[in-house]
Structures are given as C-alpha cells and as structure tokens.
Amino acid sequence: MTRIISLANQKGGVGKTTTAINLAASLAALDKKVLVVDFDPQANATSGLGIDTRKIDNTIYDCIINDVDPSTTILSTEINNLELIPSNIDLVGAEIEMLNTENRESILKDVLSKVPRNYDYLLVDCSPSLGLLTVNALTASDSVIVPVQCEYFALEGLGKLLNTIKIIQKNLNRSLIIEGFLLTMYDSRLRLSNQVVEEVRKHFQQMVFETIIQRNVKLSEAPSYGQPAILYDAESRGAVNYLNLAQELIDKGQNGSDNNAGV
C-alpha cells in the first residue's frame, strides 16, 4: 500500500526540500519504490533531482488546474526506484485559481488518487506557508514529517502548524497523523543546537525521530549538481544521516509504530 507523507513547515530554510530529496533517494536505495511530488512553486525538489524546470511539458500545476492525468507527468530520475511529479513557477498562481473551486482543499487528493499505486512511498514537498497548497497536501496525506532546524526560534511558528494540522484532522482528514518531528541542521559544537534538541524532545517526546540531520557541506552542495547526497557523496555525513532516517521510517511502518500520533 502506498504511504503518502507530506513534508511541511511554514518556516523557510528548515531543510524541508533537502529532506524530501534525500529521504526519497535513501528509501529508493533501500529498495523502496518512491514518488516525489514537488508541491512548491520554487520547484527546488525538481531541480535538486536533476530536472530542468524550463524543459518540462506538464507539472503538478497542470494536474490540479487543467485536469491533466498525473501519470503522464511522472519523470524518471538518476536513481532507480525514484520518480518525480515536477513543479515550476506556474504553481505560484494556483492558490488564487483554486479559491472558487468546489472542494478546493481536496484537489490534490483527487489528483493523487489517479497515480498508480505501485509506490511504497509518495513524498509531497510542501511550500513554506500554511496556505491552500499546504492544506491540500495535508488533506491528501496519511502523515506529515515536520523538519525543525536546530537554531534560534526553532519552535516559533510550530504552534500555528500544529493548529492547522488539528483543524485538518477535525474537518478534512481524520486519519492524518504526525509521522515525526525531524531535527535538522544540527551542529554538535554549538550549545544552542544541543539546547534545541533538548527542548524539542521535551515538548514532543516520542514523536521526534531518533535520527538527527547534521550540518554538512556535501548536503548543501549536492542540489547545485542536481543530485541527492547519496549520489553526490555516498559516504558524507549527510548521506548517512538520511539513510538512517529512511531505515527508521521503514522500521516504524513495519512495527505499526504507536509513536505516530495526532496533535
């Protein structure tokens, strides 16, 4: 059964797209079939997986606005078992175009229902906002991963995100759960990083992934080459961190983890 997981946080720069790309690539490396849906107008997941956004015929925008069959938009990547439904800047206008549409919060859910169910994981990279696009992603998902950077103000704004998730659970998607909070950009040398880890674990306890994503130059460089870290430098700390996260996610699913929870 395909598990649909959104990566969401309305704060930008928390490692959301980095996580979408590298978690997807790591799951694929562990023999899971993965589809990434780039649902961010910035289209960084698309370019980060080596696709030139200027040379795409149809994107997720065409699926949600022009009723294009999503299976015709799926692109292969350099990694076996990893495919992509791309995005581009057109998506920036989608929220306004969706406003007067019936069941506007469920448009992406309807689109994804037409995607072949031969994937183990479908990862949706959300835009850094709590607008209609993110609401659509959460309505369509089984669960959500929330990246939290180990920096000042890490917990700021999380209350709004959790409130949005609670509203969606109540009104649009009763089965939505939080897969986990993922600590990113961790630097063990900084006291602040360690304080943030302590604070997040204290607040969210077993809902926090054991795996922590450390600051890593290779992880930052890889997108400019259109590659996940596992292709760019498989032995880098960032690549190893995401492989560990992928294995943790697989293990949670196999154990039917009770750690998954509502808000």
Coordinates of C-alpha atoms in Angstrom, one line a residue:
M1 CA 0.0 0.0 0.0
T2 CA 1.3 3.5 -0.9
R3 CA 2.0 5.6 2.1
I4 CA 1.6 9.4 1.4
I5 CA 3.8 11.6 3.5
S6 CA 3.9 15.4 3.4
L7 CA 7.0 17.4 4.5
A8 CA 5.6 20.6 5.9
N9 CA 6.7 23.6 7.9
Q10 CA 5.7 27.2 7.1
K11 CA 9.1 28.4 8.1
G12 CA 11.5 28.5 5.1
G13 CA 15.1 27.2 5.3
V14 CA 14.4 24.4 7.8
G15 CA 15.6 21.6 5.5
K16 CA 12.2 20.6 4.1
T17 CA 13.2 20.2 0.5
T18 CA 16.6 18.8 1.4
T19 CA 14.7 16.1 3.4
A20 CA 12.2 15.4 0.6
I21 CA 15.1 14.8 -1.9
N22 CA 17.4 12.9 0.3
L23 CA 14.8 10.8 2.2
A24 CA 13.3 9.8 -1.1
A25 CA 16.7 8.8 -2.6
S26 CA 17.6 6.9 0.6
L27 CA 14.3 5.0 0.6
A28 CA 14.9 4.1 -3.1
A29 CA 18.4 3.0 -2.2
L30 CA 16.8 0.6 0.4
D31 CA 14.7 -0.9 -2.4
K32 CA 11.6 1.0 -1.9
K33 CA 9.7 2.5 -4.9
V34 CA 9.3 6.2 -4.3
L35 CA 7.5 9.1 -6.0
V36 CA 8.2 12.7 -5.0
V37 CA 5.5 15.3 -5.7
D38 CA 7.1 18.7 -5.8
F39 CA 4.2 20.9 -4.5
D40 CA 6.3 24.1 -4.0
P41 CA 6.3 26.9 -6.6
Q42 CA 10.1 27.3 -6.0
A43 CA 10.5 23.8 -7.6
N44 CA 13.7 23.1 -5.7
A45 CA 12.9 19.4 -5.3
T46 CA 12.6 19.3 -9.1
S47 CA 15.9 20.9 -9.8
G48 CA 17.5 19.1 -6.9
L49 CA 16.7 15.8 -8.6
G50 CA 18.4 16.9 -11.8
I51 CA 15.3 18.1 -13.8
D52 CA 15.5 21.3 -15.8
T53 CA 12.3 23.2 -14.9
R54 CA 12.4 25.0 -18.2
K55 CA 12.1 21.8 -20.2
I56 CA 9.0 20.3 -18.6
D57 CA 5.8 19.9 -20.6
N58 CA 3.4 19.3 -17.7
T59 CA 3.7 19.8 -13.9
I60 CA 1.7 19.3 -10.8
Y61 CA 0.1 22.7 -11.6
D62 CA -1.4 21.3 -14.8
C63 CA -2.8 18.3 -12.8
I64 CA -4.6 20.4 -10.3
I65 CA -5.7 23.3 -12.5
N66 CA -6.1 21.8 -16.0
D67 CA -7.1 18.2 -15.0
V68 CA -4.0 16.6 -16.7
D69 CA -3.6 13.0 -15.8
P70 CA -0.8 12.9 -13.2
S71 CA 0.6 9.6 -14.5
T72 CA 1.6 11.4 -17.7
T73 CA 3.7 14.0 -15.8
I74 CA 5.9 11.4 -13.9
L75 CA 9.6 11.7 -14.7
S76 CA 12.4 9.3 -14.0
T77 CA 15.5 10.4 -12.1
E78 CA 19.1 9.2 -11.9
I79 CA 18.2 6.9 -9.1
N80 CA 16.4 3.6 -9.7
N81 CA 13.0 3.3 -8.0
L82 CA 12.8 7.1 -7.6
E83 CA 10.4 9.2 -9.8
L84 CA 9.1 12.7 -9.7
I85 CA 6.0 14.7 -10.5
P86 CA 7.7 18.1 -11.1
S87 CA 6.7 21.7 -10.3
N88 CA 7.6 25.1 -11.7
I89 CA 6.8 28.8 -11.1
D90 CA 3.3 28.4 -12.6
L91 CA 2.2 26.8 -9.2
V92 CA 2.5 30.3 -7.6
G93 CA -0.8 31.3 -9.1
A94 CA -2.6 28.0 -8.2
E95 CA -3.9 29.1 -4.8
I96 CA -5.8 32.0 -6.4
E97 CA -7.2 29.8 -9.2
M98 CA -8.3 27.2 -6.7
L99 CA -10.2 29.6 -4.5
N100 CA -13.6 29.3 -6.2
T101 CA -13.3 25.6 -6.9
E102 CA -15.6 23.2 -5.3
N103 CA -13.9 21.0 -2.6
R104 CA -10.8 23.2 -3.1
E105 CA -9.0 21.6 -0.1
S106 CA -9.2 18.1 -1.7
I107 CA -8.0 18.8 -5.2
L108 CA -4.5 17.3 -4.7
K109 CA -6.1 14.2 -3.0
D110 CA -8.2 13.7 -6.2
V111 CA -5.1 14.1 -8.4
L112 CA -3.0 11.6 -6.3
S113 CA -5.9 9.1 -6.4
K114 CA -5.1 8.8 -10.1
V115 CA -1.4 8.0 -9.6
P116 CA -0.6 4.3 -10.0
R117 CA -0.4 2.6 -6.6
N118 CA 2.8 0.7 -7.2
Y119 CA 4.8 3.0 -5.0
D120 CA 5.8 2.3 -1.4
Y121 CA 6.1 5.9 -0.5
L122 CA 4.8 9.1 -2.0
L123 CA 6.5 12.2 -0.6
V124 CA 4.9 15.6 -1.0
D125 CA 7.3 18.6 -0.7
C126 CA 5.1 21.5 0.6
S127 CA 5.7 25.2 0.1
P128 CA 6.8 27.2 3.1
S129 CA 3.4 28.6 4.0
L130 CA 0.2 27.4 5.6
G131 CA -1.9 28.4 2.5
L132 CA -4.2 26.4 0.4
L133 CA -1.4 24.3 -1.2
T134 CA -0.2 23.0 2.1
V135 CA -3.8 22.4 3.3
N136 CA -4.3 20.3 0.1
A137 CA -1.1 18.3 0.8
L138 CA -2.1 17.5 4.4
T139 CA -5.6 16.6 3.3
A140 CA -4.2 14.1 0.8
S141 CA -1.6 12.6 3.2
D142 CA -1.5 9.7 5.6
S143 CA 1.0 11.5 7.7
V144 CA 3.3 14.5 8.0
I145 CA 7.0 14.9 8.7
V146 CA 7.9 18.3 10.3
P147 CA 11.5 19.3 9.9
V148 CA 12.7 21.6 12.8
Q149 CA 16.1 23.3 12.4
C150 CA 18.4 23.3 15.5
E151 CA 18.6 27.1 15.5
Y152 CA 17.2 30.0 17.4
F153 CA 13.4 30.4 17.0
A154 CA 13.1 26.7 16.1
L155 CA 9.9 26.3 18.0
E156 CA 8.5 29.6 16.8
G157 CA 5.6 29.1 14.5
L158 CA 5.2 25.4 15.2
G159 CA 2.1 26.2 17.2
K160 CA 0.4 27.6 14.1
L161 CA 1.4 24.5 12.1
L162 CA 0.1 22.1 14.8
N163 CA -3.1 24.1 14.9
T164 CA -3.5 23.8 11.2
I165 CA -2.9 20.0 11.4
K166 CA -5.5 19.8 14.2
I167 CA -8.1 21.7 12.0
I168 CA -7.4 19.4 9.1
Q169 CA -7.7 16.3 11.3
K170 CA -11.1 17.6 12.6
N171 CA -12.6 18.7 9.3
L172 CA -10.8 17.3 6.3
N173 CA -8.6 14.3 7.1
R174 CA -9.4 12.4 10.3
S175 CA -6.7 9.8 9.6
L176 CA -3.8 12.3 9.3
I177 CA -1.1 11.7 11.8
I178 CA 2.3 13.3 12.6
E179 CA 4.9 10.8 11.4
G180 CA 7.5 12.7 13.4
F181 CA 9.5 15.9 14.1
L182 CA 12.9 15.8 12.4
L183 CA 15.7 17.8 13.8
T184 CA 17.9 19.3 11.0
M185 CA 21.0 21.5 10.7
Y186 CA 22.4 20.1 13.9
D187 CA 26.0 21.2 14.9
S188 CA 27.2 19.3 18.0
R189 CA 29.8 22.0 18.7
L190 CA 27.1 24.6 19.3
R191 CA 25.4 24.8 22.7
L192 CA 22.3 26.3 21.0
S193 CA 22.0 23.2 18.8
N194 CA 22.0 20.9 21.8
Q195 CA 19.5 23.1 23.7
V196 CA 17.1 23.0 20.8
V197 CA 17.4 19.2 20.6
E198 CA 16.7 19.0 24.3
E199 CA 13.7 21.4 24.0
V200 CA 12.1 19.7 21.1
R201 CA 12.5 16.2 22.7
K202 CA 11.0 17.6 25.9
H203 CA 8.0 19.1 24.1
F204 CA 7.3 16.3 21.6
Q205 CA 8.9 13.2 23.3
Q206 CA 8.5 10.0 21.3
M207 CA 7.1 12.0 18.3
V208 CA 10.7 13.1 17.5
F209 CA 12.8 10.9 15.1
E210 CA 15.8 9.4 16.7
T211 CA 17.8 10.3 13.6
I212 CA 19.2 13.8 13.6
I213 CA 20.3 15.5 10.4
Q214 CA 23.7 17.2 11.0
R215 CA 25.0 20.2 9.2
N216 CA 27.0 19.0 6.3
V217 CA 28.8 20.8 3.4
K218 CA 28.1 18.0 0.9
L219 CA 24.4 18.1 1.7
S220 CA 24.4 21.8 0.8
E221 CA 26.5 21.3 -2.3
A222 CA 24.6 18.4 -3.8
P223 CA 21.4 20.3 -5.1
S224 CA 23.6 22.6 -7.3
Y225 CA 24.7 19.4 -9.1
G226 CA 21.1 18.2 -9.4
Q227 CA 21.8 15.2 -7.2
P228 CA 20.8 13.8 -3.8
A229 CA 23.7 13.5 -1.3
I230 CA 23.7 9.7 -1.8
L231 CA 24.8 10.2 -5.4
Y232 CA 27.0 13.2 -4.8
D233 CA 29.0 11.7 -1.9
A234 CA 27.5 8.5 -0.5
E235 CA 30.0 8.5 2.4
S236 CA 29.2 12.0 3.5
R237 CA 27.7 12.6 6.9
G238 CA 24.5 14.0 5.3
A239 CA 24.0 10.9 3.1
V240 CA 24.5 8.6 6.0
N241 CA 22.1 10.6 8.2
Y242 CA 19.3 10.3 5.6
L243 CA 19.9 6.6 5.1
N244 CA 19.5 6.2 8.8
L245 CA 16.3 8.3 8.7
A246 CA 14.9 6.1 5.8
Q247 CA 15.6 2.9 7.7
E248 CA 13.9 4.4 10.8
L249 CA 10.9 5.3 8.8
I250 CA 10.7 1.8 7.3
D251 CA 11.1 0.2 10.7
K252 CA 8.3 2.4 12.1
G253 CA 6.0 1.3 9.3
Q254 CA 6.8 -2.3 9.8
N255 CA 6.3 -2.1 13.6
G256 CA 3.0 -0.3 13.1
S257 CA 4.5 2.2 15.4
D258 CA 2.4 3.6 18.2
N259 CA 4.7 6.6 18.2
N260 CA 2.7 8.1 15.4
A261 CA 0.1 10.4 16.8
G262 CA -2.4 13.2 16.3
V263 CA -1.8 16.6 17.8

